[in-house]
XYZ file of C-alpha atoms in Angstrom:
612
model
C 53.244 270.086 183.909
C 51.159 269.001 186.767
C 47.523 269.758 186.674
C 44.432 270.044 188.528
C 40.825 269.938 187.176
C 38.004 271.456 189.022
C 34.482 270.287 187.850
C 31.109 269.217 188.632
C 30.916 265.895 186.818
C 29.908 267.752 183.761
C 32.828 267.658 181.553
C 34.283 264.899 179.197
C 37.594 265.657 180.939
C 36.327 263.844 184.281
C 36.442 260.350 182.560
C 39.706 259.505 184.389
C 41.649 258.926 181.094
C 43.264 262.421 181.148
C 42.988 263.579 184.718
C 43.483 260.833 187.359
C 41.388 260.947 190.384
C 44.007 262.730 192.426
C 44.266 265.386 189.861
C 40.461 265.960 190.057
C 38.256 267.974 192.632
C 34.611 267.810 192.372
C 32.964 271.151 193.307
C 29.674 270.207 195.003
C 28.108 272.933 197.394
C 24.390 273.464 197.668
C 24.150 277.116 199.208
C 23.275 280.529 198.416
C 26.123 283.020 197.176
C 27.567 284.019 200.455
C 27.676 280.383 201.733
C 29.440 279.390 198.526
C 31.982 281.907 199.218
C 32.267 280.259 202.525
C 32.663 276.959 200.897
C 35.111 277.944 198.586
C 37.081 279.756 201.232
C 37.290 276.715 203.376
C 38.430 274.687 200.746
C 41.276 276.972 199.805
C 42.408 277.348 203.127
C 41.947 274.013 204.646
C 40.075 271.431 202.420
C 41.087 268.961 199.849
C 41.218 271.707 197.192
C 44.084 273.337 199.164
C 46.042 270.017 198.939
C 45.488 269.352 195.478
C 46.073 272.814 194.456
C 49.500 272.750 196.258
C 50.613 269.802 193.641
C 49.546 271.541 190.421
C 51.421 273.814 188.206
C 48.069 274.524 186.211
C 44.498 274.600 186.960
C 41.403 273.710 184.613
C 38.282 275.151 186.065
C 34.860 274.391 184.479
C 32.947 277.750 184.040
C 29.514 275.977 184.885
C 30.043 274.317 188.278
C 26.318 274.124 189.287
C 23.071 273.259 187.590
C 22.342 276.762 186.628
C 25.331 277.304 184.230
C 24.580 280.977 183.916
C 25.873 281.397 187.531
C 29.487 280.652 186.193
C 30.514 279.578 189.619
C 33.782 278.431 188.047
C 34.660 282.238 187.509
C 33.678 282.997 190.957
C 35.948 280.189 192.368
C 38.845 281.437 190.034
C 38.398 285.091 191.617
C 38.885 283.343 195.130
C 41.773 281.622 194.001
C 43.506 284.702 192.900
C 42.344 286.938 195.927
C 43.005 284.331 198.842
C 46.011 285.667 200.294
C 46.869 282.555 202.423
C 47.576 280.659 199.140
C 50.779 282.600 198.535
C 52.578 282.106 195.006
C 49.656 279.714 194.421
C 47.367 282.706 193.403
C 49.436 283.381 190.469
C 48.872 279.829 188.876
C 47.582 279.757 185.278
C 43.939 279.060 184.863
C 42.263 277.549 181.838
C 38.479 277.928 181.868
C 36.607 275.185 180.366
C 33.312 276.104 178.729
C 30.864 275.895 175.732
C 30.561 279.672 175.740
C 32.849 282.229 173.725
C 34.676 285.167 175.239
C 32.280 287.379 173.749
C 29.043 285.616 175.113
C 30.792 285.155 178.506
C 31.581 288.999 178.664
C 28.018 289.905 178.057
C 26.539 287.488 180.359
C 28.682 287.441 183.519
C 29.002 290.153 185.935
C 32.523 289.002 186.789
C 33.999 288.588 183.291
C 36.786 290.854 183.761
C 38.993 287.895 184.938
C 38.918 286.541 181.270
C 40.883 289.482 180.042
C 43.796 289.443 182.524
C 47.199 287.599 182.162
C 47.264 284.058 183.137
C 43.787 283.315 182.461
C 42.909 281.157 179.355
C 39.582 279.794 177.798
C 39.117 276.386 176.147
C 36.095 274.613 174.532
C 35.063 271.518 176.228
C 36.217 269.569 173.327
C 39.221 267.022 172.618
C 40.543 269.275 169.938
C 40.856 272.258 172.292
C 42.331 269.960 174.934
C 44.984 268.859 172.430
C 45.859 272.486 171.511
C 46.251 273.502 175.244
C 48.229 270.473 175.561
C 50.625 271.662 173.065
C 50.757 275.278 174.580
C 51.567 273.824 178.048
C 54.537 271.757 176.470
C 55.857 274.592 174.698
C 55.824 276.895 177.795
C 53.297 279.389 176.406
C 50.869 279.137 179.363
C 52.083 281.725 181.833
C 51.423 282.634 185.465
C 49.699 285.686 186.554
C 52.655 288.319 186.727
C 51.544 290.417 189.861
C 48.414 290.634 191.730
C 48.604 294.370 191.494
C 48.075 294.110 187.688
C 45.222 291.907 188.123
C 43.615 294.050 190.725
C 43.853 296.915 188.414
C 41.936 295.063 185.437
C 38.998 293.851 187.448
C 35.965 294.892 189.617
C 33.985 292.820 192.002
C 30.550 294.446 192.644
C 28.845 294.677 196.158
C 26.478 291.903 196.620
C 23.084 292.918 194.954
C 21.224 291.663 197.642
C 20.954 294.334 200.447
C 20.436 291.729 203.055
C 23.671 290.025 202.163
C 25.559 293.373 201.891
C 24.283 294.478 205.220
C 25.458 291.338 206.956
C 28.960 291.738 205.291
C 29.076 295.292 206.676
C 27.774 294.202 209.992
C 30.334 291.329 210.504
C 33.079 293.515 209.123
C 32.655 295.869 212.031
C 32.696 293.396 214.471
C 35.877 291.789 213.270
C 37.557 295.088 212.906
C 36.683 296.281 216.446
C 37.590 292.618 217.833
C 41.072 293.169 216.299
C 41.434 296.830 217.438
C 40.454 296.118 221.332
C 43.476 295.663 223.459
C 41.068 294.791 226.490
C 40.097 291.348 225.095
C 41.755 288.121 225.245
C 43.119 286.146 222.152
C 40.885 283.506 223.180
C 37.737 285.754 223.175
C 39.087 287.148 219.824
C 39.328 283.885 218.030
C 35.768 282.872 219.427
C 34.494 285.916 217.605
C 36.530 285.377 214.492
C 35.019 281.903 214.210
C 31.487 283.249 214.060
C 32.619 285.745 211.165
C 31.877 284.922 207.306
C 32.963 288.271 206.008
C 36.333 287.501 205.322
C 35.332 284.453 203.222
C 33.191 286.656 200.708
C 34.616 287.551 197.313
C 33.729 291.112 197.891
C 35.806 291.456 201.141
C 38.717 289.815 199.556
C 38.545 292.093 196.754
C 38.282 295.129 198.888
C 41.489 293.965 201.030
C 43.419 293.256 197.842
C 42.627 296.737 196.365
C 44.308 298.414 199.128
C 47.457 296.301 199.721
C 49.595 298.873 197.820
C 48.057 302.094 198.734
C 50.411 304.611 200.635
C 50.519 304.301 204.240
C 48.455 307.258 204.783
C 45.443 305.875 203.023
C 45.760 302.123 203.028
C 43.587 300.054 205.523
C 45.940 298.992 208.208
C 45.431 295.989 210.440
C 45.929 295.849 214.120
C 48.491 293.105 214.233
C 50.448 294.453 217.383
C 49.661 295.038 220.781
C 50.842 298.807 220.468
C 48.625 299.499 217.512
C 45.610 298.360 219.596
C 43.268 300.443 221.821
C 40.963 300.119 224.911
C 37.446 300.025 223.763
C 35.823 300.599 227.064
C 32.893 302.510 228.603
C 33.415 303.189 232.080
C 30.593 303.385 234.743
C 29.990 306.470 236.851
C 28.391 304.897 239.991
C 26.712 308.336 240.286
C 24.825 307.507 237.148
C 22.137 304.899 237.224
C 22.119 303.697 233.637
C 21.129 300.228 232.595
C 22.017 299.230 229.027
C 20.200 296.717 226.733
C 21.295 295.821 223.185
C 19.047 294.521 220.464
C 20.631 293.025 217.394
C 19.523 290.012 215.356
C 23.251 289.296 214.815
C 24.459 289.870 218.362
C 25.348 286.256 218.546
C 27.937 286.853 215.689
C 30.182 288.702 218.122
C 28.494 291.770 219.195
C 27.083 290.173 222.234
C 30.181 288.995 223.475
C 32.347 292.211 222.302
C 29.692 294.220 224.336
C 29.193 292.370 227.187
C 32.834 291.154 227.934
C 34.654 294.030 226.488
C 33.139 297.228 225.808
C 30.453 297.497 228.470
C 32.213 295.187 231.074
C 32.037 297.544 233.886
C 28.200 297.535 233.291
C 28.137 293.844 233.125
C 29.992 293.368 236.346
C 27.172 295.135 237.884
C 24.469 293.396 236.152
C 23.730 296.536 234.195
C 24.098 295.095 230.749
C 22.079 292.633 228.687
C 21.261 291.896 225.231
C 18.639 289.852 223.488
C 19.543 286.279 222.186
C 16.056 284.889 221.347
C 15.938 285.646 217.649
C 14.470 282.549 215.550
C 15.720 282.035 211.967
C 13.087 283.092 209.346
C 10.550 284.758 211.917
C 7.764 286.652 210.506
C 7.987 290.414 211.253
C 4.767 290.505 213.178
C 5.710 287.825 215.516
C 9.083 289.146 216.297
C 7.612 292.574 216.901
C 5.064 291.195 219.393
C 7.835 289.302 221.310
C 10.190 292.266 221.409
C 7.389 294.673 222.531
C 6.520 292.700 225.511
C 10.175 292.297 226.256
C 11.002 295.762 226.009
C 7.868 296.604 228.367
C 9.271 294.315 231.048
C 12.809 295.504 230.691
C 11.736 299.251 231.317
C 8.926 298.884 233.852
C 10.237 295.792 235.863
C 13.975 295.570 235.404
C 14.773 299.402 235.084
C 16.601 299.473 231.729
C 16.872 303.015 230.559
C 19.360 302.793 227.613
C 18.746 300.758 224.336
C 21.208 300.154 221.768
C 19.322 298.919 218.622
C 20.018 297.954 214.844
C 17.357 298.876 212.623
C 17.045 295.913 210.573
C 16.152 292.829 212.676
C 14.404 290.365 210.482
C 14.288 289.219 206.730
C 11.200 291.277 206.161
C 13.061 294.523 207.080
C 15.024 294.302 203.750
C 11.920 294.650 201.539
C 11.250 298.220 200.027
C 8.470 300.196 201.489
C 8.733 298.737 205.007
C 10.071 300.549 208.055
C 12.805 298.294 209.704
C 11.539 296.914 213.013
C 13.950 299.107 214.897
C 11.666 302.032 214.197
C 8.769 300.087 215.548
C 10.839 299.330 218.797
C 11.715 302.930 219.151
C 8.057 303.972 218.960
C 7.209 301.255 221.653
C 10.043 302.552 224.051
C 8.891 306.240 223.783
C 5.328 305.119 224.119
C 6.363 303.491 227.528
C 8.746 306.176 228.537
C 9.928 309.165 226.615
C 12.901 309.567 229.052
C 14.543 306.264 228.005
C 17.373 306.772 225.868
C 18.090 305.100 222.520
C 21.215 304.825 220.392
C 20.731 303.472 216.819
C 23.731 301.374 215.775
C 23.336 299.975 212.237
C 24.946 299.289 208.938
C 22.191 301.136 207.146
C 23.413 304.470 205.611
C 19.979 305.587 204.048
C 19.540 309.316 204.868
C 15.831 308.732 205.358
C 16.557 306.552 208.256
C 18.626 309.413 209.980
C 15.734 311.803 209.515
C 13.042 309.276 210.766
C 15.497 308.558 213.847
C 15.480 312.299 214.501
C 11.656 312.577 214.151
C 11.306 309.667 216.409
C 13.326 311.476 219.241
C 16.758 309.857 218.708
C 19.661 311.987 218.366
C 22.108 309.211 218.723
C 22.626 307.661 215.286
C 26.050 305.694 214.631
C 26.936 303.842 211.518
C 28.779 300.668 211.811
C 31.987 300.764 209.940
C 31.884 299.107 206.465
C 34.692 297.281 204.164
C 34.035 300.056 201.529
C 35.875 302.606 203.770
C 39.397 302.706 203.367
C 40.427 303.246 206.965
C 43.737 303.578 208.677
C 43.774 302.346 212.328
C 43.299 305.795 213.561
C 40.336 306.067 211.246
C 38.660 303.138 212.695
C 39.403 304.409 216.323
C 37.760 307.628 215.306
C 34.467 305.532 214.145
C 34.591 303.810 217.525
C 35.007 307.110 219.434
C 31.809 308.249 217.499
C 29.886 305.267 218.886
C 31.673 305.995 222.548
C 30.379 309.654 222.234
C 26.930 308.782 221.294
C 26.745 305.966 223.994
C 28.153 308.233 226.770
C 25.606 311.031 225.714
C 22.801 308.551 225.946
C 24.186 307.346 229.357
C 24.225 310.893 230.601
C 20.957 311.217 229.944
C 19.525 307.805 231.240
C 18.406 309.877 234.235
C 15.312 311.038 232.306
C 13.807 307.695 232.337
C 13.302 308.151 236.068
C 12.318 311.866 235.840
C 9.627 310.886 233.224
C 8.540 308.095 235.437
C 8.055 310.079 238.385
C 6.497 312.909 236.265
C 3.868 310.416 234.786
C 3.198 309.264 238.430
C 2.365 312.661 239.491
C 0.201 313.247 236.502
C -1.726 310.319 237.350
C -2.751 311.687 240.878
C -6.228 311.936 241.865
C -5.390 314.909 244.033
C -8.158 317.571 243.737
C -9.774 315.502 241.164
C -13.711 316.457 241.520
C -12.858 319.381 243.849
C -15.162 322.173 243.722
C -12.625 324.492 245.410
C -11.444 326.918 242.574
C -8.157 327.475 243.642
C -7.487 323.376 243.764
C -9.141 323.035 240.412
C -6.815 325.662 239.043
C -3.684 323.972 240.636
C -4.778 320.712 239.251
C -5.118 322.063 235.750
C -1.930 324.301 235.814
C 0.082 321.250 237.222
C -0.962 318.041 235.695
C -2.832 319.225 232.755
C -1.547 319.178 228.983
C 1.451 321.508 228.698
C 1.295 322.162 232.532
C 4.212 322.722 234.802
C 4.871 318.973 235.124
C 5.350 318.735 231.232
C 7.516 321.930 231.210
C 9.617 320.361 233.650
C 10.299 317.277 231.691
C 10.893 319.467 228.571
C 13.446 321.577 230.354
C 15.103 318.623 231.948
C 15.378 316.898 228.907
C 17.667 319.703 227.193
C 20.504 318.870 229.704
C 21.315 322.691 229.703
C 22.414 324.248 232.683
C 20.056 327.335 232.195
C 17.277 324.961 231.399
C 18.026 322.764 234.583
C 17.679 326.116 236.460
C 14.416 327.042 235.004
C 13.017 323.431 235.815
C 14.098 323.883 239.486
C 12.356 327.282 239.389
C 9.090 325.718 237.906
C 9.140 322.835 240.414
C 9.690 325.404 243.471
C 6.726 327.487 241.965
C 4.732 324.442 242.002
C 5.568 323.304 245.606
C 5.067 327.093 246.703
C 1.338 327.122 245.067
C 0.687 323.729 246.475
C 1.691 324.705 250.164
C -0.485 328.033 249.900
C -3.693 325.789 249.610
C -3.100 324.363 253.094
C -1.469 327.620 254.625
C -4.032 329.761 256.297
C -2.457 333.208 257.385
C -4.299 335.950 259.144
C -3.209 339.299 260.341
C -2.486 337.726 263.647
C -1.486 333.926 263.059
C -0.599 331.483 260.683
C -2.102 328.026 260.413
C -2.123 324.782 258.371
C -4.770 322.664 257.397
C -3.629 319.200 258.530
C -4.682 315.854 256.632
C -7.607 315.308 259.215
C -8.815 318.987 258.401
C -7.886 320.136 261.648
C -5.922 323.529 262.099
C -2.627 323.600 263.561
C -0.967 326.983 264.373
C 2.640 327.637 263.470
C 2.888 331.144 264.749
C 0.970 333.894 266.426
C 1.701 337.537 266.841
C 2.976 339.187 270.357
C 3.512 342.456 271.532
C 6.763 344.491 270.782
C 7.718 342.974 267.536
C 7.778 339.319 269.006
C 6.161 336.476 267.825
C 5.175 332.756 269.370
C 6.633 330.172 266.734
C 6.589 326.304 266.717
C 9.981 326.611 264.840
C 12.380 329.384 263.893
C 15.063 329.803 261.119
C 18.753 330.037 261.712
C 20.908 332.450 259.859
C 24.214 331.808 258.587
C 26.295 331.350 255.568
C 26.242 328.210 253.026
C 29.759 326.864 252.094
C 29.214 327.595 248.450
C 28.446 331.278 249.153
C 30.932 334.158 247.912
C 32.658 335.899 250.686
C 30.705 339.100 249.675
C 27.262 337.489 250.196
C 25.157 338.451 253.090
C 24.115 335.866 255.894
C 20.802 333.989 254.937
C 18.388 331.399 256.312
C 20.487 328.161 256.158
C 18.888 326.077 258.809
C 15.684 325.466 260.650
C 15.143 324.381 264.453
C 11.780 322.793 265.435
C 10.489 323.145 269.176
C 8.421 320.862 271.228
C 6.015 324.212 271.820
C 5.702 327.669 270.780
C 8.363 329.928 271.870
C 8.966 333.730 271.904
C 11.171 334.949 269.133
C 11.946 338.332 267.446
C 10.011 338.758 264.197
C 13.180 339.668 262.304
C 14.407 335.650 263.285
C 11.264 334.366 261.483
C 11.748 336.604 258.276
C 8.134 337.735 258.114
C 6.236 334.411 258.384
C 2.972 335.518 257.004
C 4.478 336.584 253.675
C 7.572 333.980 253.558
C 6.940 331.326 250.796
C 9.629 329.172 252.862
C 7.677 329.483 256.010
C 4.733 328.018 254.199
C 6.463 325.128 252.509
C 8.271 324.184 255.829
C 5.004 324.345 257.835
C 3.146 322.201 255.423
C 5.721 319.742 254.952
C 6.658 319.338 258.516
C 3.229 319.420 260.298
C 0.715 317.919 257.528
C 3.141 315.377 255.832
C 5.759 314.984 258.716
C 8.807 315.444 256.566
C 12.289 314.764 258.619
C 14.514 317.534 259.253
C 17.242 316.430 256.881
C 14.929 316.855 253.707
C 13.805 320.230 255.036
C 17.352 321.537 255.645
C 18.257 320.294 252.200
C 14.865 322.267 250.769
C 16.238 325.424 252.458
C 19.630 325.054 250.692
C 17.650 324.675 247.189
C 15.610 327.595 248.137
C 18.645 329.811 248.406
C 19.853 328.249 244.771
C 16.490 328.803 243.434
C 16.534 332.753 244.475
C 20.201 333.160 243.734
C 20.815 331.183 240.577
C 17.462 330.082 239.050
C 15.592 333.016 239.496
C 18.385 335.687 239.304
C 21.851 335.063 239.039
C 22.956 337.424 241.927
C 26.739 336.568 241.872
C 26.386 335.033 245.490
C 27.237 331.708 244.636
C 30.550 330.430 243.795
C 29.345 327.964 240.960
C 32.728 326.181 241.063
C 31.605 324.777 244.689
C 27.820 324.324 243.985
C 25.573 324.530 240.988
C 21.962 323.428 240.351
C 22.287 319.724 239.488
C 19.663 317.181 237.842
C 19.692 315.448 241.368
C 18.331 318.514 242.847
C 15.456 318.540 240.380
C 14.868 314.868 241.414
C 14.847 315.718 244.944
C 11.983 318.296 244.411
C 10.026 315.804 242.123
C 10.216 313.264 244.880
C 8.854 315.921 247.419
C 5.985 316.485 244.883
C 5.451 312.730 244.702
C 5.222 312.284 248.303
C 2.735 315.074 248.902
C 0.572 314.343 245.630
């Protein structure tokens, strides 16, 4: 029977007398566990060990293959041999462990001892007597192959990596691989580039999970994406009306997430230079140093480059895996919300801890997505549903990206020096009610943030009220005239009373119908005409100018701040919506044609920004 010895120069069998050099493989890695798995897999798939194994009919493996004999690396290697699918029938080859330890001792001291009690596995002491005994057994045909992988799987259990950092990395890489296989909008070249960066499939734990599910029913088995008709388009389309700009922060972006997001999922954003990701992580960098660099980067991304949606992994450095420390991701979220409360955050992580979900909600992040993990037995549809959960959370964040601009405008408004130091009671009250804590500007942001139609209506109502109060501070009506105070404090006459219910005005309103009014609705003011001088008009055409908030607003904006006619016509339209939707739903508006939108709110804030 052709034989192979795997050792680390620590057995008398390696003297060349019993096993010739071609019949020996020297196991010589110097890595941590996950890299040992990578080393073993490479050897089994494409290395010298594969070639030597192909010639063998029985393999002798020294249990101690490293200087730390309690690692029992030979046992780990045997598991890999049994679970590496590409070896074909060689996974069933008889394995004879060579050790000084007994079955009992190995069973008590090894986490992976179950293999010792499966068929096709034997144990001999590292002595000439035991060697002679096994030679005889081989010659008598009493050394048997493993009957079936299914039987082997039923007898063993491979625990997940005890090191949370290693397990986190496996889950992260697994999800990258699964999504890259699922996408039909990725080239084979791009898919292969991603696969080359992935070590997950080399790990013993992954191989064990995959082997576990081989014979499950089709309803519950983990299905692979081998054919194009099994695959789905993983794509977040861009709405040109939504000014979202997305940035991804993950210390493992270089392993495939960066490419998958940039070239596949967020490709429409990439094409318009609206997607980016951080690729300046330094191996072994301390938490404090990393956070300092990332916080500076985030400040620039938000304030200078206009990013308003962040996708963030929670654990970004080695220190994040120590108990009692909040992951770096939470520190970044705090920084983002400190800079601009309206910037949207999606947490995309392998961390399943319930406390992290609660912390996210407390930090103002409602979009929390778990990466797919190899522990989940998922069909193709199950994997796609997890992607759709990511898609749902991301598109929700994108739909709210306008809040960053709203918050920036409101913060600009709150920084105004308008009426600061004024001794005028009305002006002091307006300042306190508008920019003070929980003032109208704070209320507007809270209402807009809800993304609820009713709350958006209330925010417009609040903004209009603020604009009306502001205009009232510069509009000076009397019983016979209406004037505004211009920026140079001079007075400008808008209208004067005339006999016979007539009025001399510098502008007059046009009555008509908006296209979105229902047929049963009455005519209303829908435009304004400005004149070179005062002209005589009926009071009815002017709608009681000394009492009309619209007259005050139009007068102040036109003759104090020189707004153009287009903006004022738009304001008249919003005034109708304010009265017939926001304040009271009168039923006069066909909401299938026109509703109050966030753009209307932004329009009003821009007006306040220009006059503050």
